[in-house]
PDB file of C-alpha atoms in Angstrom:
ATOM      1  CA  MET A  69       0.000   0.000   0.000  1.00 51.00           C
ATOM      2  CA  SER A  70       1.374   3.421  -0.936  1.00 57.00           C
ATOM      3  CA  LYS A  71       2.168   6.007   1.692  1.00 53.00           C
ATOM      4  CA  LEU A  72      -0.557   8.280   0.312  1.00 58.00           C
ATOM      5  CA  LYS A  73      -3.268   5.661   0.890  1.00 57.00           C
ATOM      6  CA  ILE A  74      -2.014   5.053   4.407  1.00 56.00           C
ATOM      7  CA  ILE A  75      -2.101   8.757   5.191  1.00 58.00           C
ATOM      8  CA  ILE A  76      -5.617   9.045   3.754  1.00 59.00           C
ATOM      9  CA  LEU A  77      -6.865   6.100   5.838  1.00 55.00           C
ATOM     10  CA  LEU A  78      -5.308   7.546   8.992  1.00 52.00           C
ATOM     11  CA  GLY A  79      -6.962  10.888   8.245  1.00 57.00           C
ATOM     12  CA  ILE A  80     -10.325   9.249   7.810  1.00 57.00           C
ATOM     13  CA  PHE A  81      -9.877   7.302  11.071  1.00 51.00           C
ATOM     14  CA  VAL A  82      -8.951  10.457  12.989  1.00 49.00           C
ATOM     15  CA  PHE A  83     -11.908  12.333  11.513  1.00 53.00           C
ATOM     16  CA  VAL A  84     -14.346   9.579  12.350  1.00 49.00           C
ATOM     17  CA  SER A  85     -12.931   9.292  15.865  1.00 52.00           C
ATOM     18  CA  PHE A  86     -13.379  13.009  16.544  1.00 50.00           C
ATOM     19  CA  ARG A  87     -16.740  13.171  14.794  1.00 51.00           C
ATOM     20  CA  TYR A  88     -18.387  10.157  16.329  1.00 49.00           C
ATOM     21  CA  SER A  89     -16.460   9.572  19.553  1.00 52.00           C
ATOM     22  CA  THR A  90     -19.150  11.157  21.766  1.00 52.00           C
ATOM     23  CA  GLU A  91     -21.919   9.128  20.173  1.00 52.00           C
ATOM     24  CA  ALA A  92     -19.793   6.021  20.277  1.00 49.00           C
ATOM     25  CA  ARG A  93     -19.040   6.514  23.935  1.00 47.00           C
ATOM     26  CA  HIS A  94     -22.727   7.166  24.550  1.00 48.00           C
ATOM     27  CA  ILE A  95     -23.686   3.910  22.840  1.00 47.00           C
ATOM     28  CA  ILE A  96     -20.996   1.974  24.666  1.00 44.00           C
ATOM     29  CA  GLY A  97     -21.846   3.682  27.962  1.00 45.00           C
ATOM     30  CA  SER A  98     -25.540   2.969  27.508  1.00 49.00           C
ATOM     31  CA  ALA A  99     -24.754  -0.658  26.813  1.00 48.00           C
ATOM     32  CA  ASN A 100     -22.522  -0.841  29.858  1.00 47.00           C
ATOM     33  CA  THR A 101     -25.237   0.722  32.034  1.00 51.00           C
ATOM     34  CA  LYS A 102     -27.800  -1.805  30.858  1.00 54.00           C
ATOM     35  CA  ILE A 103     -25.380  -4.648  31.437  1.00 57.00           C
ATOM     36  CA  LEU A 104     -24.581  -3.303  34.907  1.00 53.00           C
ATOM     37  CA  ALA A 105     -28.268  -2.860  35.757  1.00 56.00           C
ATOM     38  CA  PHE A 106     -28.977  -6.391  34.576  1.00 59.00           C
ATOM     39  CA  TYR A 107     -26.079  -7.688  36.658  1.00 56.00           C
ATOM     40  CA  VAL A 108     -27.274  -5.839  39.774  1.00 56.00           C
ATOM     41  CA  GLU A 109     -30.824  -7.118  39.245  1.00 66.00           C
ATOM     42  CA  ILE A 110     -29.657 -10.712  38.863  1.00 70.00           C
ATOM     43  CA  LYS A 111     -27.344 -10.368  41.867  1.00 63.00           C
ATOM     44  CA  THR A 112     -30.168  -8.902  43.980  1.00 67.00           C
ATOM     45  CA  LYS A 113     -32.546 -11.720  43.021  1.00 72.00           C
ATOM     46  CA  ILE A 114     -29.944 -14.348  43.818  1.00 75.00           C
ATOM     47  CA  GLN A 115     -29.170 -12.671  47.166  1.00 72.00           C
ATOM     48  CA  ASP A 116     -32.887 -12.460  47.982  1.00 70.00           C
ATOM     49  CA  LYS A 117     -33.268 -16.163  47.240  1.00 71.00           C
ATOM     50  CA  ILE A 118     -30.278 -16.979  49.430  1.00 70.00           C
ATOM     51  CA  ASP A 119     -31.608 -14.781  52.265  1.00 67.00           C
ATOM     52  CA  GLU A 120     -35.066 -16.335  51.902  1.00 69.00           C
ATOM     53  CA  HIS A 121     -33.560 -19.801  52.042  1.00 66.00           C
ATOM     54  CA  PHE A 122     -31.582 -19.080  55.213  1.00 69.00           C
ATOM     55  CA  SER A 123     -34.597 -17.323  56.772  1.00 70.00           C
ATOM     56  CA  GLN A 124     -36.684 -20.411  56.108  1.00 73.00           C
ATOM     57  CA  GLN A 125     -33.956 -22.592  57.568  1.00 75.00           C
ATOM     58  CA  GLU A 126     -33.858 -20.408  60.709  1.00 77.00           C
ATOM     59  CA  GLU A 127     -37.660 -20.472  60.972  1.00 72.00           C
ATOM     60  CA  ILE A 128     -37.711 -24.265  60.570  1.00 74.00           C
ATOM     61  CA  GLN A 129     -35.055 -24.608  63.258  1.00 77.00           C
ATOM     62  CA  ARG A 130     -36.959 -22.265  65.571  1.00 75.00           C
ATOM     63  CA  LEU A 131     -40.197 -24.210  65.063  1.00 73.00           C
ATOM     64  CA  ARG A 132     -38.390 -27.508  65.661  1.00 74.00           C
ATOM     65  CA  THR A 133     -36.982 -26.194  68.933  1.00 74.00           C
ATOM     66  CA  GLU A 134     -40.378 -24.821  69.935  1.00 71.00           C
ATOM     67  CA  ASN A 135     -42.032 -28.113  69.014  1.00 71.00           C
ATOM     68  CA  GLN A 136     -39.552 -30.031  71.177  1.00 69.00           C
ATOM     69  CA  THR A 137     -40.313 -27.696  74.086  1.00 70.00           C
ATOM     70  CA  LEU A 138     -44.061 -28.133  73.592  1.00 63.00           C
ATOM     71  CA  GLN A 139     -43.695 -31.911  73.381  1.00 64.00           C
ATOM     72  CA  LYS A 140     -41.765 -31.886  76.645  1.00 62.00           C
ATOM     73  CA  SER A 141     -44.415 -29.688  78.266  1.00 64.00           C
ATOM     74  CA  ALA A 142     -47.160 -31.980  76.973  1.00 60.00           C
ATOM     75  CA  VAL A 143     -45.448 -35.066  78.369  1.00 58.00           C
ATOM     76  CA  LEU A 144     -44.907 -33.390  81.742  1.00 62.00           C
ATOM     77  CA  SER A 145     -48.526 -32.198  81.756  1.00 67.00           C
ATOM     78  CA  ILE A 146     -49.777 -35.733  81.084  1.00 58.00           C
ATOM     79  CA  ALA A 147     -47.556 -37.092  83.861  1.00 64.00           C
ATOM     80  CA  PHE A 148     -48.738 -34.398  86.259  1.00 64.00           C
ATOM     81  CA  ALA A 149     -52.403 -34.955  85.368  1.00 68.00           C
ATOM     82  CA  SER A 150     -52.006 -38.709  85.867  1.00 66.00           C
ATOM     83  CA  LYS A 151     -50.376 -38.204  89.262  1.00 70.00           C
ATOM     84  CA  LEU A 152     -53.019 -35.657  90.264  1.00 71.00           C
ATOM     85  CA  ASN A 153     -55.868 -37.950  89.302  1.00 72.00           C
ATOM     86  CA  ASP A 154     -54.285 -40.803  91.286  1.00 74.00           C
ATOM     87  CA  MET A 155     -54.189 -38.540  94.330  1.00 77.00           C
ATOM     88  CA  LEU A 156     -57.802 -37.497  93.766  1.00 74.00           C
ATOM     89  CA  LYS A 157     -58.885 -41.134  93.512  1.00 74.00           C
ATOM     90  CA  GLU A 158     -57.170 -41.891  96.808  1.00 77.00           C
ATOM     91  CA  HIS A 159     -59.402 -39.264  98.379  1.00 75.00           C
ATOM     92  CA  ASN A 160     -62.512 -40.519  96.553  1.00 76.00           C
ATOM     93  CA  THR A 161     -62.598 -37.371  94.423  1.00 71.00           C
ATOM     94  CA  THR A 162     -63.533 -37.271  90.753  1.00 71.00           C
ATOM     95  CA  GLY A 163     -60.599 -37.146  88.328  1.00 69.00           C
ATOM     96  CA  TYR A 164     -59.581 -33.798  86.874  1.00 67.00           C
ATOM     97  CA  ASP A 165     -60.117 -33.559  83.110  1.00 70.00           C
ATOM     98  CA  PRO A 166     -59.890 -29.941  81.868  1.00 77.00           C
ATOM     99  CA  GLN A 167     -60.495 -29.292  78.170  1.00 83.00           C
ATOM    100  CA  VAL A 168     -59.933 -26.418  75.773  1.00 87.00           C
ATOM    101  CA  LYS A 169     -61.264 -25.896  72.264  1.00 89.00           C
ATOM    102  CA  MET A 170     -60.019 -23.791  69.361  1.00 90.00           C
ATOM    103  CA  VAL A 171     -62.407 -21.127  68.054  1.00 91.00           C
ATOM    104  CA  GLN A 172     -62.156 -18.658  65.203  1.00 89.00           C
ATOM    105  CA  SER A 173     -62.523 -14.900  65.483  1.00 87.00           C
ATOM    106  CA  ILE A 174     -64.649 -13.706  62.548  1.00 85.00           C
ATOM    107  CA  GLY A 175     -64.843  -9.964  63.186  1.00 81.00           C
ATOM    108  CA  TYR A 176     -65.586  -7.198  65.640  1.00 82.00           C
ATOM    109  CA  THR A 177     -69.182  -6.862  66.788  1.00 83.00           C
ATOM    110  CA  ASN A 178     -69.112  -3.112  66.143  1.00 79.00           C
ATOM    111  CA  LEU A 179     -66.587  -1.207  64.047  1.00 73.00           C
ATOM    112  CA  ASN A 180     -66.021   1.369  66.795  1.00 76.00           C
ATOM    113  CA  ASP A 181     -65.897  -1.154  69.643  1.00 77.00           C
ATOM    114  CA  TYR A 182     -62.720  -3.245  69.825  1.00 80.00           C
ATOM    115  CA  GLY A 183     -63.766  -5.018  73.012  1.00 87.00           C
ATOM    116  CA  LYS A 184     -66.248  -7.429  71.434  1.00 90.00           C
ATOM    117  CA  VAL A 185     -65.774 -10.027  68.691  1.00 91.00           C
ATOM    118  CA  TRP A 186     -67.945 -12.633  67.039  1.00 91.00           C
ATOM    119  CA  LEU A 187     -66.614 -16.169  67.247  1.00 92.00           C
ATOM    120  CA  LYS A 188     -67.073 -19.300  65.185  1.00 91.00           C
ATOM    121  CA  PHE A 189     -67.606 -21.781  68.011  1.00 92.00           C
ATOM    122  CA  ASP A 190     -68.933 -25.245  67.194  1.00 90.00           C
ATOM    123  CA  ASP A 191     -71.055 -26.890  69.913  1.00 91.00           C
ATOM    124  CA  PHE A 192     -71.510 -23.539  71.655  1.00 93.00           C
ATOM    125  CA  ASN A 193     -73.815 -23.766  74.661  1.00 94.00           C
ATOM    126  CA  GLN A 194     -75.570 -20.416  75.020  1.00 92.00           C
ATOM    127  CA  SER A 195     -76.456 -21.140  78.619  1.00 94.00           C
ATOM    128  CA  LYS A 196     -72.772 -21.196  79.638  1.00 95.00           C
ATOM    129  CA  ILE A 197     -70.018 -18.620  80.037  1.00 96.00           C
ATOM    130  CA  TYR A 198     -66.534 -19.634  78.908  1.00 96.00           C
ATOM    131  CA  GLY A 199     -63.032 -18.415  79.651  1.00 95.00           C
ATOM    132  CA  LEU A 200     -61.244 -17.099  76.547  1.00 95.00           C
ATOM    133  CA  LEU A 201     -57.512 -17.597  75.927  1.00 92.00           C
ATOM    134  CA  GLN A 202     -55.047 -15.925  73.571  1.00 90.00           C
ATOM    135  CA  GLN A 203     -51.667 -17.669  73.186  1.00 85.00           C
ATOM    136  CA  GLY A 204     -52.059 -19.181  76.649  1.00 86.00           C
ATOM    137  CA  TYR A 205     -53.018 -15.914  78.373  1.00 91.00           C
ATOM    138  CA  ALA A 206     -56.416 -14.883  79.720  1.00 94.00           C
ATOM    139  CA  ALA A 207     -58.086 -12.764  77.022  1.00 95.00           C
ATOM    140  CA  GLY A 208     -61.684 -12.351  78.226  1.00 96.00           C
ATOM    141  CA  ILE A 209     -64.852 -14.410  78.360  1.00 97.00           C
ATOM    142  CA  VAL A 210     -67.374 -15.839  75.892  1.00 97.00           C
ATOM    143  CA  VAL A 211     -71.089 -15.160  76.334  1.00 96.00           C
ATOM    144  CA  SER A 212     -74.249 -15.543  74.295  1.00 94.00           C
ATOM    145  CA  ASN A 213     -75.557 -12.589  72.301  1.00 92.00           C
ATOM    146  CA  ASP A 214     -78.917 -13.488  70.762  1.00 90.00           C
ATOM    147  CA  GLY A 215     -77.783 -17.104  70.795  1.00 91.00           C
ATOM    148  CA  HIS A 216     -74.480 -16.388  69.029  1.00 91.00           C
ATOM    149  CA  PRO A 217     -71.062 -16.776  70.700  1.00 94.00           C
ATOM    150  CA  GLN A 218     -69.528 -13.398  71.443  1.00 94.00           C
ATOM    151  CA  GLY A 219     -66.065 -12.811  72.897  1.00 94.00           C
ATOM    152  CA  LEU A 220     -65.838 -10.029  75.462  1.00 95.00           C
ATOM    153  CA  LEU A 221     -62.194  -9.009  75.583  1.00 94.00           C
ATOM    154  CA  LEU A 222     -60.361  -7.741  78.662  1.00 95.00           C
ATOM    155  CA  SER A 223     -61.222  -4.089  78.051  1.00 91.00           C
ATOM    156  CA  ASP A 224     -64.970  -4.759  78.011  1.00 93.00           C
ATOM    157  CA  PRO A 225     -66.786  -3.829  81.273  1.00 94.00           C
ATOM    158  CA  LYS A 226     -68.764  -7.083  81.155  1.00 95.00           C
ATOM    159  CA  ALA A 227     -65.657  -9.282  80.944  1.00 95.00           C
ATOM    160  CA  ILE A 228     -65.486 -10.150  84.648  1.00 97.00           C
ATOM    161  CA  PHE A 229     -63.569 -13.037  86.260  1.00 97.00           C
ATOM    162  CA  ALA A 230     -61.790 -13.918  89.508  1.00 97.00           C
ATOM    163  CA  VAL A 231     -58.034 -13.440  89.889  1.00 97.00           C
ATOM    164  CA  TYR A 232     -55.129 -13.560  92.314  1.00 96.00           C
ATOM    165  CA  VAL A 233     -52.647 -10.693  92.630  1.00 98.00           C
ATOM    166  CA  GLY A 234     -48.999 -11.263  93.572  1.00 96.00           C
ATOM    167  CA  ASN A 235     -47.285 -14.114  95.379  1.00 94.00           C
ATOM    168  CA  GLN A 236     -49.631 -13.730  98.341  1.00 93.00           C
ATOM    169  CA  LYS A 237     -52.573 -14.564  96.048  1.00 94.00           C
ATOM    170  CA  MET A 238     -54.614 -11.536  97.021  1.00 97.00           C
ATOM    171  CA  GLN A 239     -58.140 -12.128  95.741  1.00 97.00           C
ATOM    172  CA  GLY A 240     -59.750  -9.650  93.383  1.00 97.00           C
ATOM    173  CA  VAL A 241     -62.118  -9.315  90.440  1.00 97.00           C
ATOM    174  CA  ALA A 242     -60.780  -8.428  86.992  1.00 98.00           C
ATOM    175  CA  GLN A 243     -62.955  -6.071  84.963  1.00 97.00           C
ATOM    176  CA  GLY A 244     -62.372  -3.750  82.014  1.00 93.00           C
ATOM    177  CA  ASN A 245     -63.503  -0.140  81.833  1.00 91.00           C
ATOM    178  CA  SER A 246     -63.413   0.201  78.020  1.00 85.00           C
ATOM    179  CA  LYS A 247     -59.848   1.574  78.158  1.00 86.00           C
ATOM    180  CA  GLU A 248     -57.837  -0.617  80.526  1.00 92.00           C
ATOM    181  CA  LEU A 249     -58.009  -3.658  82.751  1.00 96.00           C
ATOM    182  CA  LEU A 250     -58.606  -3.237  86.485  1.00 97.00           C
ATOM    183  CA  VAL A 251     -58.616  -5.640  89.409  1.00 98.00           C
ATOM    184  CA  LYS A 252     -61.135  -4.463  91.990  1.00 96.00           C
ATOM    185  CA  TYR A 253     -62.219  -5.330  95.525  1.00 96.00           C
ATOM    186  CA  ILE A 254     -58.793  -6.167  96.943  1.00 97.00           C
ATOM    187  CA  SER A 255     -59.036  -6.074 100.732  1.00 96.00           C
ATOM    188  CA  GLN A 256     -57.897  -2.782 102.241  1.00 94.00           C
ATOM    189  CA  TRP A 257     -55.367  -4.371 104.600  1.00 94.00           C
ATOM    190  CA  LEU A 258     -53.536  -6.181 101.765  1.00 96.00           C
ATOM    191  CA  GLN A 259     -50.521  -4.646 100.015  1.00 96.00           C
ATOM    192  CA  PRO A 260     -50.464  -5.080  96.219  1.00 97.00           C
ATOM    193  CA  HIS A 261     -47.427  -3.575  94.490  1.00 97.00           C
ATOM    194  CA  VAL A 262     -46.495  -2.380  91.022  1.00 97.00           C
ATOM    195  CA  GLY A 263     -44.897  -5.326  89.243  1.00 97.00           C
ATOM    196  CA  ASP A 264     -47.078  -7.971  90.922  1.00 98.00           C
ATOM    197  CA  GLU A 265     -48.253 -10.618  88.491  1.00 97.00           C
ATOM    198  CA  VAL A 266     -51.986 -11.251  88.105  1.00 97.00           C
ATOM    199  CA  ILE A 267     -53.244 -14.777  87.428  1.00 94.00           C
ATOM    200  CA  THR A 268     -56.661 -16.406  87.265  1.00 94.00           C
ATOM    201  CA  SER A 269     -57.849 -17.944  90.530  1.00 93.00           C
ATOM    202  CA  GLY A 270     -60.289 -20.465  89.056  1.00 90.00           C
ATOM    203  CA  LEU A 271     -62.773 -19.662  91.825  1.00 92.00           C
ATOM    204  CA  ASP A 272     -65.414 -18.672  89.259  1.00 92.00           C
ATOM    205  CA  THR A 273     -64.948 -21.947  87.285  1.00 89.00           C
ATOM    206  CA  LEU A 274     -64.376 -19.947  84.075  1.00 94.00           C
ATOM    207  CA  PHE A 275     -60.609 -20.449  84.052  1.00 92.00           C
ATOM    208  CA  PHE A 276     -58.091 -22.833  85.532  1.00 87.00           C
ATOM    209  CA  GLU A 277     -56.088 -21.448  88.412  1.00 89.00           C
ATOM    210  CA  GLY A 278     -52.760 -19.994  87.350  1.00 89.00           C
ATOM    211  CA  ILE A 279     -53.438 -18.658  83.845  1.00 91.00           C
ATOM    212  CA  LYS A 280     -51.440 -15.461  83.458  1.00 93.00           C
ATOM    213  CA  VAL A 281     -53.389 -12.234  82.994  1.00 96.00           C
ATOM    214  CA  GLY A 282     -50.870  -9.395  83.274  1.00 97.00           C
ATOM    215  CA  VAL A 283     -48.739  -7.196  85.518  1.00 98.00           C
ATOM    216  CA  VAL A 284     -49.793  -4.470  87.970  1.00 98.00           C
ATOM    217  CA  THR A 285     -48.806  -0.987  86.785  1.00 97.00           C
ATOM    218  CA  GLU A 286     -50.642   1.164  89.369  1.00 97.00           C
ATOM    219  CA  VAL A 287     -52.268   0.791  92.790  1.00 97.00           C
ATOM    220  CA  ILE A 288     -55.360   2.902  93.572  1.00 96.00           C
ATOM    221  CA  GLU A 289     -56.546   3.420  97.149  1.00 94.00           C
ATOM    222  CA  GLU A 290     -60.343   3.235  97.350  1.00 91.00           C
ATOM    223  CA  GLU A 291     -62.496   4.098 100.355  1.00 88.00           C
ATOM    224  CA  SER A 292     -63.065   0.522 101.477  1.00 91.00           C
ATOM    225  CA  SER A 293     -60.810  -1.535  99.173  1.00 95.00           C
ATOM    226  CA  LYS A 294     -57.961  -1.298  96.698  1.00 97.00           C
ATOM    227  CA  THR A 295     -57.939  -1.398  92.919  1.00 97.00           C
ATOM    228  CA  VAL A 296     -54.971  -2.083  90.674  1.00 98.00           C
ATOM    229  CA  VAL A 297     -54.433  -1.245  87.013  1.00 97.00           C
ATOM    230  CA  VAL A 298     -53.110  -4.184  84.999  1.00 98.00           C
ATOM    231  CA  LYS A 299     -51.152  -4.330  81.752  1.00 97.00           C
ATOM    232  CA  PRO A 300     -52.433  -7.525  80.099  1.00 96.00           C
ATOM    233  CA  TYR A 301     -50.177 -10.120  78.509  1.00 94.00           C
ATOM    234  CA  ALA A 302     -52.773 -10.706  75.775  1.00 91.00           C
ATOM    235  CA  THR A 303     -52.238  -8.243  72.939  1.00 82.00           C
ATOM    236  CA  SER A 304     -54.871  -5.811  71.752  1.00 74.00           C
ATOM    237  CA  HIS A 305     -54.651  -7.363  68.274  1.00 77.00           C
ATOM    238  CA  VAL A 306     -57.191 -10.151  67.987  1.00 77.00           C
ATOM    239  CA  PRO A 307     -55.719 -13.245  66.270  1.00 73.00           C
ATOM    240  CA  SER A 308     -57.684 -15.367  63.828  1.00 79.00           C
ATOM    241  CA  TYR A 309     -57.785 -18.295  66.252  1.00 86.00           C
ATOM    242  CA  MET A 310     -58.189 -18.387  70.028  1.00 89.00           C
ATOM    243  CA  HIS A 311     -59.103 -21.014  72.623  1.00 90.00           C
ATOM    244  CA  VAL A 312     -61.980 -21.378  75.034  1.00 93.00           C
ATOM    245  CA  ILE A 313     -62.116 -23.461  78.186  1.00 91.00           C
ATOM    246  CA  VAL A 314     -64.972 -25.868  77.678  1.00 88.00           C
ATOM    247  CA  ARG A 315     -64.344 -27.866  80.842  1.00 78.00           C
ATOM    248  CA  ASN A 316     -62.631 -26.645  84.011  1.00 69.00           C
TER     249      ASN A 316
END
């Protein structure tokens, strides 16, 4: 190739480079950006899948551990119940056979009243009142409303049941006031304290003795008795499924 042709080709190359370099870089840069975005997207999806996998593994492990704990508790409960019933038989007393049943919450009775819920409760006996449980904690009572099972939660003034306060088992009556849970009619000479735990007494036959209700947050001196304010263990959010005590 002659020198002239080489010089012409070099000139054309330089011209094209200066003329189209910006557009070329733009095209290349745009392609690189798309490739990078695609890479980041793929990487994010893969990372999400990995995180999801490990989260599921952790959840499975947690449920396995919880299941083992529950199995142990169930075995111990069966052993305790067997021993208790043997002792009752020795004293010519009927065996103890408490029962609970799962029920479904199907909605609040009134939109502006979060203290009452309708329940799907098979074999509901409208002549009875039942103790209501949420995740093992006392959550209220179940009554009949026009023949339909209605849950009265702890904040409802008509949700009334017997309790013990503190280690001394000071007797009282739990009752809501639409805003909070109170325990009333504690004898004047007794000394409840903030931090005392409140449990069901079972004296009203609605609950077993010992079901946790909440913790005392305030003590109120009344004229002839004492009242305490209680922070319940049961959450204000109503779960889809709860339990009722069908036999105490």
